[in-house]
Coordinates of C-alpha atoms (C1' of nucleotides) in Angstrom, one line a residue:
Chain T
X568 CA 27.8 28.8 16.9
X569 CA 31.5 28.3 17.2
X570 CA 33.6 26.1 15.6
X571 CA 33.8 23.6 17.9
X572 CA 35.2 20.4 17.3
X573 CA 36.9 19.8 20.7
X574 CA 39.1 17.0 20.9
X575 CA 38.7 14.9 24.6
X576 CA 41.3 14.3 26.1
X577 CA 41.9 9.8 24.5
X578 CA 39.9 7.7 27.2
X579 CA 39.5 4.3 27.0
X580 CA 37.4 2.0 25.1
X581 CA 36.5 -0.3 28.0
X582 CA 35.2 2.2 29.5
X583 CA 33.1 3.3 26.5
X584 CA 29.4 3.1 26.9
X585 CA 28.6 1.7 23.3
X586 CA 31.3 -0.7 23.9
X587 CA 28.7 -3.7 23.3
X588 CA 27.4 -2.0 20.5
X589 CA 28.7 -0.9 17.2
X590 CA 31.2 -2.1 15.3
X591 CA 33.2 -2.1 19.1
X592 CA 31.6 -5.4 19.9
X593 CA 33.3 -7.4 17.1
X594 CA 36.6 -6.9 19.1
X595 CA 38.0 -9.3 22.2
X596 CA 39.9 -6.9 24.9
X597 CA 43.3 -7.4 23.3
X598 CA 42.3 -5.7 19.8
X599 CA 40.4 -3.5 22.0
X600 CA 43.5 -1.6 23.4
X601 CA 45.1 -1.5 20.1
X602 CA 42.2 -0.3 18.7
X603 CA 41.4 2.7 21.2
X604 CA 44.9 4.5 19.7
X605 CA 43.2 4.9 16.1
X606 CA 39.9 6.8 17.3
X607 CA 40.2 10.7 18.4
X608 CA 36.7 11.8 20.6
X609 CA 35.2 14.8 19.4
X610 CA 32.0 17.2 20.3
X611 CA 30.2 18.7 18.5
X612 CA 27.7 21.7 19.7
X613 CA 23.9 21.6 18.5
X614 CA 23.3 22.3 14.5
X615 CA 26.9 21.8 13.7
X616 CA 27.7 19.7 10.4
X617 CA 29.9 16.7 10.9
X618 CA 30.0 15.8 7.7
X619 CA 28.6 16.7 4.1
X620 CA 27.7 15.0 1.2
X621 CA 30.2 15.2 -1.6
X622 CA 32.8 15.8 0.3
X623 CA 36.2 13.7 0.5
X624 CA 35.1 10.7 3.7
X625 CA 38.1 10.9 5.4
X626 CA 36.6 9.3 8.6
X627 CA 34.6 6.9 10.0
X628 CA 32.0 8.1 13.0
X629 CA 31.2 5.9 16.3
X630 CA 28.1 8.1 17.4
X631 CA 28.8 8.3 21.6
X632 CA 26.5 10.4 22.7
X633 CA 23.8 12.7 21.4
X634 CA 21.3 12.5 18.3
X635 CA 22.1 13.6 14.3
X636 CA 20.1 13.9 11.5
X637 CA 21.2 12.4 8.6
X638 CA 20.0 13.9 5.0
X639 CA 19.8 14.9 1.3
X640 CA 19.6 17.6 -0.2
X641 CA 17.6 18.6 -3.5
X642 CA 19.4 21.3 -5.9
X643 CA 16.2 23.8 -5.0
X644 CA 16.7 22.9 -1.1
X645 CA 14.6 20.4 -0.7
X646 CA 15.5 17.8 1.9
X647 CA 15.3 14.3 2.8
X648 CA 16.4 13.0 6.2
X649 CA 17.6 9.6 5.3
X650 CA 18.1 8.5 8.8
X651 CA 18.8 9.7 12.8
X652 CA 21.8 8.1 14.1
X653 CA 22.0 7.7 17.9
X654 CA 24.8 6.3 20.2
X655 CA 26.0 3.2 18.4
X656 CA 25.6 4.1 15.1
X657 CA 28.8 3.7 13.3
X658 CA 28.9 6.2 9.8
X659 CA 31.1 6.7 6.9
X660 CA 31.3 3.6 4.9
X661 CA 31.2 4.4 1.6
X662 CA 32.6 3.3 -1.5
X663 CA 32.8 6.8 -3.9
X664 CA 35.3 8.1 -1.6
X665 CA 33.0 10.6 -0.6
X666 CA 29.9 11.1 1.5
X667 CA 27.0 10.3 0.2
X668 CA 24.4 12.4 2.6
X669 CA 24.8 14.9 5.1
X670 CA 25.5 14.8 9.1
X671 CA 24.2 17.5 11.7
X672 CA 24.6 17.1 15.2
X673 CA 20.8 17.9 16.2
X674 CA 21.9 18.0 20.2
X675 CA 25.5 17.8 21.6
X676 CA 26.4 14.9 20.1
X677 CA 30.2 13.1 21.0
X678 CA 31.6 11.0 18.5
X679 CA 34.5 8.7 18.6
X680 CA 36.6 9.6 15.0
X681 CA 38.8 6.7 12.9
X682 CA 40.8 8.4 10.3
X683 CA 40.3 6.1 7.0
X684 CA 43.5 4.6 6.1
X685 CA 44.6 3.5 9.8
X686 CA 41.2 2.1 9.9
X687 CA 41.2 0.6 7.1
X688 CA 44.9 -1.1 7.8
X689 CA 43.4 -2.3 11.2
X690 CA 40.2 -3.9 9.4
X691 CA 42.3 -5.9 7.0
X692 CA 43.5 -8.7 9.3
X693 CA 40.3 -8.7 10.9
X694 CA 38.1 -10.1 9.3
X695 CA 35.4 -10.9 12.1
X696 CA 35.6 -6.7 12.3
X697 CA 34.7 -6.9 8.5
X698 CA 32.2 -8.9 9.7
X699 CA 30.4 -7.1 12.1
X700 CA 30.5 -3.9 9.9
X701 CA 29.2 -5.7 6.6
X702 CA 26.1 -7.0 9.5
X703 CA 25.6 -3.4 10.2
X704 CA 25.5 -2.2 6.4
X705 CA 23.2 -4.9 5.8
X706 CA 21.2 -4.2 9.0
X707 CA 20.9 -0.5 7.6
X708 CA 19.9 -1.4 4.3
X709 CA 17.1 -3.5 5.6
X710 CA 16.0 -0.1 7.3
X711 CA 16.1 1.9 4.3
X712 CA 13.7 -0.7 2.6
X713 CA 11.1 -0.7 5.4
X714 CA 11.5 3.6 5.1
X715 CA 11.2 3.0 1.6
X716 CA 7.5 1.5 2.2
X717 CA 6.8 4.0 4.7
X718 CA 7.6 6.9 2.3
X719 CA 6.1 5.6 -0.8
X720 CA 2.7 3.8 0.5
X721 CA 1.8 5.3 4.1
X722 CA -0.6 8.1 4.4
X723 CA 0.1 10.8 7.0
X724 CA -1.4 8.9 9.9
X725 CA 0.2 6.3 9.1
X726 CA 3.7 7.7 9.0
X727 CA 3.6 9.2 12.0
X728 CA 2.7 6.6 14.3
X729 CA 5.2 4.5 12.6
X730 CA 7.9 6.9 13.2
X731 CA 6.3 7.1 16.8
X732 CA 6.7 3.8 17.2
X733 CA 9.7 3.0 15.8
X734 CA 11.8 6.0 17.5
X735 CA 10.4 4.9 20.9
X736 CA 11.8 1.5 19.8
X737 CA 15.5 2.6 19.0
X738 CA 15.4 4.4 22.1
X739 CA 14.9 1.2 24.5
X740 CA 18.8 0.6 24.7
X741 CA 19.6 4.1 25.6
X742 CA 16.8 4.7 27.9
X743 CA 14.7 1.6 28.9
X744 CA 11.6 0.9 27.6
X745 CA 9.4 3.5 28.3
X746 CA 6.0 5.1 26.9
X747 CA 7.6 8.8 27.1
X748 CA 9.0 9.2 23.9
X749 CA 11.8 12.1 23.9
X750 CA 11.9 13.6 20.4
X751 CA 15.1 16.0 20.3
X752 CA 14.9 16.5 16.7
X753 CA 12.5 19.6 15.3
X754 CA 9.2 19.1 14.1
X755 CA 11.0 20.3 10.4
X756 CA 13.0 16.9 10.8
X757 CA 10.1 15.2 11.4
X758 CA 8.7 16.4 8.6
X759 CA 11.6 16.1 6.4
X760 CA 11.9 12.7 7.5
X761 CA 8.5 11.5 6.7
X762 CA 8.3 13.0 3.1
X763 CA 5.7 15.3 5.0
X764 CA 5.5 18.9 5.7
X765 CA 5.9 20.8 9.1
X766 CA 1.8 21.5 9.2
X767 CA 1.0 18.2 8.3
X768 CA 3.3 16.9 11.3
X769 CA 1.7 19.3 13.3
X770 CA -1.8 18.6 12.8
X771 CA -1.4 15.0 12.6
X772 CA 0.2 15.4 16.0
X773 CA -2.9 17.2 17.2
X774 CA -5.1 14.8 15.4
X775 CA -3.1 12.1 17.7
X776 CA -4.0 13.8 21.0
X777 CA -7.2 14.5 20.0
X778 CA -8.1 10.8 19.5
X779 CA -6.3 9.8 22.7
X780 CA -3.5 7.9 21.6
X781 CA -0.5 10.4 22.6
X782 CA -0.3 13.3 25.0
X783 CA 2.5 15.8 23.4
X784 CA 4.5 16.9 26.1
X785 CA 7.7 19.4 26.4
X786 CA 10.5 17.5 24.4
X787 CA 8.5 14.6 23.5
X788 CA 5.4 12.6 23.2
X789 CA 3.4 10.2 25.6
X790 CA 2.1 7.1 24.4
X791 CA -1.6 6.9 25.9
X792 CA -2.5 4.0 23.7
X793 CA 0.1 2.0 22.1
X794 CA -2.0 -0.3 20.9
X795 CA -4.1 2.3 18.9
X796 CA -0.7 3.4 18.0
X797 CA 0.2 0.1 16.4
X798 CA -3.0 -0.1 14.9
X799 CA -2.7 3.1 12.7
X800 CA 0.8 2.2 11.9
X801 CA 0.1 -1.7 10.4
X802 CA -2.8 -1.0 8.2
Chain P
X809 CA 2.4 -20.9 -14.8
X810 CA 4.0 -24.6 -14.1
X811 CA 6.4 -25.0 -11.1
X812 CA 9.4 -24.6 -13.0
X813 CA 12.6 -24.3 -11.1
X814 CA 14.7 -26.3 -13.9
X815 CA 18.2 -27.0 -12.6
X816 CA 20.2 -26.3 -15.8
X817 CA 23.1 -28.7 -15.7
X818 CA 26.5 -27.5 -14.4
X819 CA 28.1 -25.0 -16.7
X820 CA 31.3 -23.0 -16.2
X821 CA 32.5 -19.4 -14.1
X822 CA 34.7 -18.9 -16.4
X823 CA 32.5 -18.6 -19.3
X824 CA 30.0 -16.9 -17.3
X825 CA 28.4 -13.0 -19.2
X826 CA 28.5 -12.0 -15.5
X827 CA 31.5 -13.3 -14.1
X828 CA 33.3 -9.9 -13.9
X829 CA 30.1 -8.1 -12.1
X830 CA 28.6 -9.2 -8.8
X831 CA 30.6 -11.1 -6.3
X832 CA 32.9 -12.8 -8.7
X833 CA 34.7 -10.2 -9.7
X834 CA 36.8 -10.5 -6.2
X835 CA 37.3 -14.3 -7.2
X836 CA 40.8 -15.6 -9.4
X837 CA 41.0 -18.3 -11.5
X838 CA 41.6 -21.1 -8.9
X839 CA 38.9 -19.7 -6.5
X840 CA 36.6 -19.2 -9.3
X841 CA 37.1 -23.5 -10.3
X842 CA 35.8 -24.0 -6.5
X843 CA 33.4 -21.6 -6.3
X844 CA 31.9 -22.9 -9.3
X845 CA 30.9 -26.2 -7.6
X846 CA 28.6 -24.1 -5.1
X847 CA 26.7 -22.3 -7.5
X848 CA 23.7 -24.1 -9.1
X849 CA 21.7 -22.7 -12.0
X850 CA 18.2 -22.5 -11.9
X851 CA 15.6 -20.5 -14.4
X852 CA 12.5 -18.9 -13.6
X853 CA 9.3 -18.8 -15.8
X854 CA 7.6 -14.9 -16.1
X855 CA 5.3 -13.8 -12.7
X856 CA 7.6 -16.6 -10.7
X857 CA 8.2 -16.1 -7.2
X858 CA 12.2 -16.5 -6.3
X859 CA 11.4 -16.2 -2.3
X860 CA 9.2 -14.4 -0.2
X861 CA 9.3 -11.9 2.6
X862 CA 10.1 -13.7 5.7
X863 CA 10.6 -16.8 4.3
X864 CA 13.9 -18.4 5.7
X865 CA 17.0 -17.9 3.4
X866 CA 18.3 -20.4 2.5
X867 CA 20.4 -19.5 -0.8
X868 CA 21.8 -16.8 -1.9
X869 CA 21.4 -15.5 -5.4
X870 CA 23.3 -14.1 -8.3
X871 CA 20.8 -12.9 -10.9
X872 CA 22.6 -13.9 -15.1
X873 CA 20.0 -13.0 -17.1
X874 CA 16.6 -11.1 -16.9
X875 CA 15.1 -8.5 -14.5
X876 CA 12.9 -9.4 -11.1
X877 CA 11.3 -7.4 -9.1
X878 CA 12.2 -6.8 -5.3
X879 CA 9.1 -5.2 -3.2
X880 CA 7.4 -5.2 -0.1
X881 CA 3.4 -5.9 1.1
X882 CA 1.6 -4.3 3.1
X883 CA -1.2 -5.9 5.4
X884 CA -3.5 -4.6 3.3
X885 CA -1.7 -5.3 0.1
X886 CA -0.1 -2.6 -0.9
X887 CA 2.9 -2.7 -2.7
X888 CA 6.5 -0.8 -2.5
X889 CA 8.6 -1.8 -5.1
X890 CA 11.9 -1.6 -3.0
X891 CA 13.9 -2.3 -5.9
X892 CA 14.9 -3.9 -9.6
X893 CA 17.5 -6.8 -9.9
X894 CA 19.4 -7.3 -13.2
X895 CA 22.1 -9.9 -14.0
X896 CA 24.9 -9.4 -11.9
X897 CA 22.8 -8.6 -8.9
X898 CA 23.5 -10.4 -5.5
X899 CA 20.3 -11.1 -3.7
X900 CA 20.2 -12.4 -0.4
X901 CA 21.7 -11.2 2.3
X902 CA 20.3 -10.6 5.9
X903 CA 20.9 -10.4 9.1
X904 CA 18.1 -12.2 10.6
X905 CA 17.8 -15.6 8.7
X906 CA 14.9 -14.8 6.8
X907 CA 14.6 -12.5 3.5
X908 CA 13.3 -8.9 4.0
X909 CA 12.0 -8.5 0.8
X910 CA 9.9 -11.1 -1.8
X911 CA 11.0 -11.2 -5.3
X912 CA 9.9 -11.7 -8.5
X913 CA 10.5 -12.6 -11.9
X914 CA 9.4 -10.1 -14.8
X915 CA 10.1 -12.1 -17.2
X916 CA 12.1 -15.5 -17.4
X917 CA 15.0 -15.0 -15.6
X918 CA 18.0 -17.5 -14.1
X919 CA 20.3 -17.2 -11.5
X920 CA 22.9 -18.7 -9.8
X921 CA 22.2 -20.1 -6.8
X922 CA 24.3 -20.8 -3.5
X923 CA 23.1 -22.6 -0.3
X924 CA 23.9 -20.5 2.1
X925 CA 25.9 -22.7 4.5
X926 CA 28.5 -23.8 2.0
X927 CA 29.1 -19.9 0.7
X928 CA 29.3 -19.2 4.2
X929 CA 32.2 -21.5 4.6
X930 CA 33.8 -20.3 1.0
X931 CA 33.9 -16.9 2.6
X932 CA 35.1 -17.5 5.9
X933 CA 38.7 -17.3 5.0
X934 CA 38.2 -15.1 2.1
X935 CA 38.0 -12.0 3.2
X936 CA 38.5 -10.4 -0.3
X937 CA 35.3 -12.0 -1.1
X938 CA 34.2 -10.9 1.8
X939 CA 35.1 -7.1 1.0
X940 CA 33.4 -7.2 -2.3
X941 CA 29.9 -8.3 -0.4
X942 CA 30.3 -5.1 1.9
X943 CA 31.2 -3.1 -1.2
X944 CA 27.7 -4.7 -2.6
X945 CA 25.8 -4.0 0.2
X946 CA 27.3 -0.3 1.0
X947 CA 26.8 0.8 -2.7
X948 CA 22.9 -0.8 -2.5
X949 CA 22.2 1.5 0.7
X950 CA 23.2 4.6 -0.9
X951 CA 21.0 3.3 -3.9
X952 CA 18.4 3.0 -1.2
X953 CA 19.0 6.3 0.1
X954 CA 18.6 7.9 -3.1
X955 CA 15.5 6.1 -3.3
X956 CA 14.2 7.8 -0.2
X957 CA 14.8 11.3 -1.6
X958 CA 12.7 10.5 -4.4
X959 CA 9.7 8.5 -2.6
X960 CA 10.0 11.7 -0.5
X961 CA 10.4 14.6 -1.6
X962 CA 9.7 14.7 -5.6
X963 CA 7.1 15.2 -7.6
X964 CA 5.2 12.7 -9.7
X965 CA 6.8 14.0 -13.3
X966 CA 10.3 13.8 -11.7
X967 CA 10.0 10.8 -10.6
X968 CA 9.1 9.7 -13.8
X969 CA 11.9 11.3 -15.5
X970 CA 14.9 10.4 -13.1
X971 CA 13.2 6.5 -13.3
X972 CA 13.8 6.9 -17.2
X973 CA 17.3 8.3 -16.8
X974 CA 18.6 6.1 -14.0
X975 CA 17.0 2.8 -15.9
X976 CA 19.0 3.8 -18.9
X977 CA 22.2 4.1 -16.9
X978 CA 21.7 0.5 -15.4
X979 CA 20.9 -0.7 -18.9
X980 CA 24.6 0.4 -20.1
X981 CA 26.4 -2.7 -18.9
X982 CA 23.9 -5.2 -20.3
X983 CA 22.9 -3.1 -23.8
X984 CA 25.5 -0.4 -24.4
X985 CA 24.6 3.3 -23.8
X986 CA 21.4 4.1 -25.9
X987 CA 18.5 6.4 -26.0
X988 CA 16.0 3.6 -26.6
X989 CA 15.0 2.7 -23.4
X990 CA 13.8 -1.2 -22.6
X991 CA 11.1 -0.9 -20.0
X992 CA 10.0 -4.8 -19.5
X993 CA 8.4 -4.1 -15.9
X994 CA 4.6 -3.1 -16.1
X995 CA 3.1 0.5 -15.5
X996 CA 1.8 -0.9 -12.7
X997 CA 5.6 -2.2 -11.0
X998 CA 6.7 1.2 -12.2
X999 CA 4.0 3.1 -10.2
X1000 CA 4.9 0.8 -6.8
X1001 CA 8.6 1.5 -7.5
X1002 CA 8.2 5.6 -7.6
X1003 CA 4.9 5.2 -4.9
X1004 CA 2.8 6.5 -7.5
X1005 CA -0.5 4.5 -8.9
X1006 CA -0.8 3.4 -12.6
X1007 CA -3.1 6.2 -13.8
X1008 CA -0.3 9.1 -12.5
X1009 CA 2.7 6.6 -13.7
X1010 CA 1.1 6.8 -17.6
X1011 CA -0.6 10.5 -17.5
X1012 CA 3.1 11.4 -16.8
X1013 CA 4.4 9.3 -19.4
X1014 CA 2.0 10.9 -21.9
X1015 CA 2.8 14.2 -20.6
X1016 CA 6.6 13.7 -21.4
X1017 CA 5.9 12.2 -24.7
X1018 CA 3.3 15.5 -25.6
X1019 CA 6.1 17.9 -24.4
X1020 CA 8.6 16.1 -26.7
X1021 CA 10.9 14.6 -24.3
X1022 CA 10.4 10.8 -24.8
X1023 CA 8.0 8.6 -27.5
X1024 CA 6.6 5.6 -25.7
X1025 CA 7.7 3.0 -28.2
X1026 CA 6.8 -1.2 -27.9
X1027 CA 7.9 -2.4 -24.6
X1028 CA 10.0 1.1 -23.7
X1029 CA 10.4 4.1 -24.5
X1030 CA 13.0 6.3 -27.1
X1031 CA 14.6 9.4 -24.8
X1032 CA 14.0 11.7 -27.7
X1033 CA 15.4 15.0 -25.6
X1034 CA 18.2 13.4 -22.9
X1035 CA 19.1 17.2 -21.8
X1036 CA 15.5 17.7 -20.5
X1037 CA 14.6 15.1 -19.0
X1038 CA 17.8 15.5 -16.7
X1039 CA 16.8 19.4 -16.0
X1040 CA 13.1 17.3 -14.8
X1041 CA 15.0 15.0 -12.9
X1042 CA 17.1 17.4 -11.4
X1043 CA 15.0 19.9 -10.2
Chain W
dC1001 C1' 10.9 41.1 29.9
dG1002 C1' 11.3 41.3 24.9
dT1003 C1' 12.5 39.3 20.7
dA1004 C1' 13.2 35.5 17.6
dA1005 C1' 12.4 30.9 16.3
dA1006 C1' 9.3 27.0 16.4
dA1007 C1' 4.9 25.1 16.5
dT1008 C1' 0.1 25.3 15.8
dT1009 C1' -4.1 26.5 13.4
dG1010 C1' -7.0 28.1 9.6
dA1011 C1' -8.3 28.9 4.8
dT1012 C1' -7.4 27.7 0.3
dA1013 C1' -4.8 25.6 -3.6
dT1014 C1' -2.8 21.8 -5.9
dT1015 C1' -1.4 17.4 -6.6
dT1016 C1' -2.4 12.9 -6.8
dC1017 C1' -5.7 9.4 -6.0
dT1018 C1' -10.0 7.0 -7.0
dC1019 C1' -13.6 5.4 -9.7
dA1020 C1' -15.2 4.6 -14.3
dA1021 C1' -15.0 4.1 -19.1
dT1022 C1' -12.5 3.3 -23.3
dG1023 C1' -8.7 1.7 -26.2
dA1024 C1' -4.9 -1.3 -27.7
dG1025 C1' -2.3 -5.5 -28.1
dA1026 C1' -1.5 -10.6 -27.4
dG1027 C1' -3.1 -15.0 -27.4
dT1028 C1' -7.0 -18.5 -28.3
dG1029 C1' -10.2 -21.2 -30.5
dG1030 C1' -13.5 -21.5 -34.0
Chain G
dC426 C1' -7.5 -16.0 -40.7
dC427 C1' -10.5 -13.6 -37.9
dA428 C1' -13.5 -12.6 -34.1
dC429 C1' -13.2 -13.0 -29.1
dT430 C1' -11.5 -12.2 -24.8
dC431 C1' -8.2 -11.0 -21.4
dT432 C1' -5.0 -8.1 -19.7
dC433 C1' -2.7 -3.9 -19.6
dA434 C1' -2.6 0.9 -20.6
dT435 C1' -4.7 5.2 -21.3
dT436 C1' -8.0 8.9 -20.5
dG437 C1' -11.6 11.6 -18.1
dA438 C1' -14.2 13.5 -14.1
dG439 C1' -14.6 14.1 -9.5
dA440 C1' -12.8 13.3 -4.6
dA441 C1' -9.5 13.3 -1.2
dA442 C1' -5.1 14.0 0.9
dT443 C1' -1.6 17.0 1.5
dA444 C1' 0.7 21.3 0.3
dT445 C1' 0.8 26.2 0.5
dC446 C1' 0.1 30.7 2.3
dA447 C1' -1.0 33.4 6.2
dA448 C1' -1.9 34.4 10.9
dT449 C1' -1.4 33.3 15.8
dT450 C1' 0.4 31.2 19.7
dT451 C1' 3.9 29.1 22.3
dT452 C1' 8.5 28.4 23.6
dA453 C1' 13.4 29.4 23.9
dC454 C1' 16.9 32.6 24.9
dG455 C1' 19.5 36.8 25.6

DNA sequence: CGTAAAATTGATATTTCTCAATGAGAGTGG
DNA sequence: CCACTCTCATTGAGAAATATCAATTTTACG
């Protein structure tokens, strides 16, 4: 893995594909070209870190392209992915100054990158863009809660067709709706992200297939049953 | 329990205990003589509902005195205690209209409360104001967030401890710092708060109390070796 | 093709839950 | 004032879910 953070050539915001979504949408085409000077593209390969916790935020991420796993770490390693941000996803608000959990590009992942203080400038006679990012914090927060209940009161089962279900969900902008659920992130994130471990992923997967209601497939899952699926996951 | 939302009659910001917490703090003195004639008091009796999970918000909430609790049902009934509100607290916000959480009184408690309209109008060309509700909202996700690491990836005994420890630390702005710990939420609301059931929430407690680390005292408990329970809690 | 990483599967251990009984404290009515 | 009762908390014993450890199998990649 190289150190790659590759900065794209500027391009231009109307021509960005999460231009209707993120904090983007907030902005009528004149702020728009103003706006497109204070963000820088960036790459980053598979695995790399964008960010880690504790250290000085310096930026604020529009996620482009690609999938990261967001987390926490324990002292002894243990880890908690808090979240997967996919194209859309605006991260970085914080209020300590610093990060408060980790980033990892899981695929290629192409960000769009606002250094802090221009951004901040550009937010404070903009209200309606203070706006539209408080919406998303609160949006977010709303998602940690339901996570919350997932990780304190599911079982297993219960988890993973959630997660299932939900993922498949958060993928309908990107990809249409669809029953063939591309899962780019390990079975380790899965696990990390369902307060689970990798075998009990794994043999609740197989569990799944064996009762018909996915078929795992390269990449991914299929949803045979989404019904069944919805069942296990609303008990 | 009687149906007791009692409307206490108008009384002043300025002389308010929380007035330099919560959403106030971003107000001055002639904002805080208008804002004042938004806010209504109202006091809840122990066990009262404040508003419900999917009910429609209509207010918003500043919590002044007393502790509620802020959870999530399941279809089946159970419980994840997403949260605990003390005075200062701003409850409320959402995205979609309606409340994504119910909450709770523990004991009495009374808040100041805002129809939501109005504040939305006080805000509107306040965008300090507005900033200190994102600054809310972003410091509750990364509340949330630590919340997640717990639910998911600690054990029952540090649980337990980092509970004890991070209660104490919100207890500092309404009590002073103090190893005599007020617990006024049941074993039970601690339990759905660390995803844990009642028996596991007081074995543990008996456990820390046998190895010397607190003494379950009258409504609380006394943090008889601080240094410990951090190395449990930190793990 | 060969090697390394990731995923699956199996056997066993551990933690936490469940069910059941007991104990303690608060409020009530005799 | 004291027994009574109700709720909440604690304790114990056994069951269940999930973790851990170990061995394959599968997949990815040079």
């Amino acid at each position: 893995m190289k150190p790659s953070v590759v900065t794209i050539e500027p391009s231009f915001c109307k021509d960005c594909s999460i231009r209707g979504s993120s904090v983007c949408s907030a902005l009528d085409a004149s702020e728009l070209r103003q706006f497109e000077h204070l963000g820088r593209r960036a790459q980053f390969a598979p695995c790399e870190t964008v960010f880690s916790e504790e250290d000085i935020a310096t930026s604020y991420f529009n996620v482009l392209d690609g999938v990261m796993r967001l987390y926490k770490l324990l002292p002894d390693g243990r880890r908690q992915i808090v979240g997967f941000a996919l194209p859309g996803d605006f991260l970085g608000m914080n209020i300590s100054g610093r990060h408060n959990f980790s980033a990892d590009a899981i695929g290629a992942v192409a960000v769009c990158q606002f250094a802090k203080a221009p951004f901040g400038r550009f937010i404070e006679d903009r209200p309606h863009l203070l706006r539209r990012i408080n919406e998303l914090a609160i949006r977010e927060l709303s998602q940690a809660r339901d996570h919350m209940v997932l990780l304190g009161r599911r079982s297993a089962e219960e988890k993973v067709a959630t997660f299932l279900l939900s993922w498949r969900e958060r993928l309908i902008p990107l990809h249409g709706p669809s029953n063939t659920v591309a899962l780019p992130m390990s079975r380790q994130d899965i696990a990390d992200y369902l307060g689970l471990t990798i075998e009990t992923v794994s043999r609740t997967f197989t569990k799944l297939e064996r009762d018909g209601v996915i078929e795992i497939i390269h990449g991914g899952i299929s949803l045979l049953d989404p019904a069944r699926a919805e069942a296990l996951a609303a008990a």
